[in-house]
Amino acid sequence: MQNSKFLKFADGEEKVLLFDPNKAEHVVLTYPSKEGEPENKPTNRIRFYLKAAKVDGTIADDVEEVEWTTSETTGKEVLRWVLKGFFLLDVSRKGSGKFDTKYTISPHL
């Protein structure tokens, strides 16, 4: 069960996610910079609203919708499937840092 309104992934984690095709948007965000570092520049992101599913693809009654804001590259990969009618997707994360993280997205079959 999710205890935050935001989706979070750990390195190596895989989730089955149900995307709402009507709730995807392009956003420009400026993330706070760490103390002593130069101020971060605004960055283009894609925000999705979704529900976490069980491994069998079903959604529990008590699962709430959460927000996932991701890079344009990952967002476009999600949208490629959603626009083809695949709303239930397998999403896995490899990497833990800002520059080495890669998401793999595929339809949940």
C-alpha positions as a printed NumPy array, in Angstrom:
array([[  0.   ,   0.   ,   0.   ],
       [  1.276,   3.431,  -0.944],
       [  1.625,   5.94 ,   1.896],
       [  2.522,   8.934,  -0.254],
       [  0.777,  10.775,  -3.052],
       [  3.961,  10.373,  -5.117],
       [  5.251,   7.193,  -6.752],
       [  8.785,   6.242,  -5.765],
       [ 11.077,   3.565,  -7.189],
       [ 14.187,   1.931,  -5.756],
       [ 17.043,   0.702,  -7.942],
       [ 16.069,  -2.671,  -9.449],
       [ 12.414,  -2.345,  -8.484],
       [  9.654,  -3.351, -10.898],
       [  6.015,  -2.281, -10.596],
       [  2.788,  -2.921, -12.473],
       [  1.085,   0.434, -12.99 ],
       [ -2.313,   1.447, -14.341],
       [ -2.   ,   4.795, -16.125],
       [ -4.959,   7.145, -16.551],
       [ -4.799,   8.165, -20.239],
       [ -6.645,  11.412, -19.482],
       [ -4.219,  12.484, -16.78 ],
       [ -0.842,  13.1  , -18.353],
       [  0.656,  16.549, -18.672],
       [  3.839,  18.34 , -19.641],
       [  5.238,  20.381, -16.75 ],
       [  8.294,  22.574, -16.213],
       [  9.803,  22.14 , -12.762],
       [ 12.762,  23.594, -10.917],
       [ 14.004,  21.197,  -8.271],
       [ 15.627,  22.62 ,  -5.147],
       [ 19.41 ,  22.516,  -5.271],
       [ 21.568,  21.159,  -2.489],
       [ 23.28 ,  23.622,  -0.182],
       [ 26.465,  24.978,  -1.727],
       [ 25.491,  23.945,  -5.266],
       [ 24.427,  26.351,  -8.018],
       [ 20.689,  26.825,  -8.446],
       [ 19.041,  24.206, -10.64 ],
       [ 17.59 ,  25.28 , -13.975],
       [ 13.976,  24.564, -14.93 ],
       [ 13.544,  21.139, -16.5  ],
       [ 10.869,  19.658, -18.76 ],
       [  9.059,  16.693, -17.209],
       [  5.922,  14.638, -17.819],
       [  3.496,  14.075, -14.939],
       [  1.27 ,  11.01 , -14.814],
       [ -1.477,   9.972, -12.45 ],
       [ -1.74 ,   6.242, -11.914],
       [ -2.553,   3.384,  -9.579],
       [ -0.223,   0.6  ,  -8.503],
       [ -1.541,  -2.823,  -9.5  ],
       [ -0.893,  -6.288,  -8.155],
       [  1.361,  -8.636, -10.127],
       [ -1.742, -10.198, -11.72 ],
       [ -2.801,  -6.758, -12.998],
       [ -5.728,  -6.24 , -10.621],
       [ -6.203,  -3.085,  -8.571],
       [ -7.075,  -3.409,  -4.873],
       [-10.135,  -1.43 ,  -3.723],
       [ -8.097,   0.653,  -1.271],
       [ -5.388,   1.742,  -3.753],
       [ -5.275,   5.492,  -4.211],
       [ -4.14 ,   7.366,  -7.28 ],
       [ -0.572,   8.68 ,  -7.072],
       [  1.515,  11.129,  -9.08 ],
       [  4.668,  10.215, -10.979],
       [  6.738,  12.953, -12.593],
       [  9.453,  11.647, -14.875],
       [ 11.836,  12.729, -17.621],
       [ 10.538,  13.509, -21.084],
       [ 12.393,  10.457, -22.435],
       [ 10.701,   8.059, -20.002],
       [  7.393,   9.914, -20.327],
       [  7.407,   9.559, -24.109],
       [  8.015,   5.815, -23.747],
       [  5.002,   5.548, -21.403],
       [  2.871,   7.643, -23.768],
       [  3.904,   5.468, -26.734],
       [  2.145,   2.525, -25.038],
       [ -0.76 ,   4.472, -23.527],
       [ -1.655,   6.016, -26.892],
       [ -1.816,   2.478, -28.357],
       [ -4.369,   1.52 , -25.695],
       [ -2.036,  -0.18 , -23.2  ],
       [ -2.811,   1.439, -19.837],
       [ -1.465,  -1.356, -17.616],
       [  2.326,  -1.258, -17.894],
       [  5.329,  -2.983, -16.333],
       [  7.844,  -0.355, -15.253],
       [ 11.274,  -1.197, -13.857],
       [ 14.11 ,   1.03 , -12.698],
       [ 17.84 ,   0.443, -13.045],
       [ 20.19 ,   2.915, -11.369],
       [ 19.879,   5.206,  -8.405],
       [ 21.427,   8.509,  -9.418],
       [ 20.367,  11.515, -11.415],
       [ 22.394,  10.496, -14.469],
       [ 22.493,   6.679, -14.349],
       [ 18.798,   5.874, -13.906],
       [ 16.987,   4.156, -16.779],
       [ 13.385,   2.97 , -16.804],
       [ 12.166,   0.053, -18.89 ],
       [  8.503,   0.205, -19.89 ],
       [  6.446,  -2.567, -21.496],
       [  2.778,  -3.615, -21.63 ],
       [  1.654,  -5.905, -18.83 ],
       [  0.57 ,  -9.077, -20.605]])
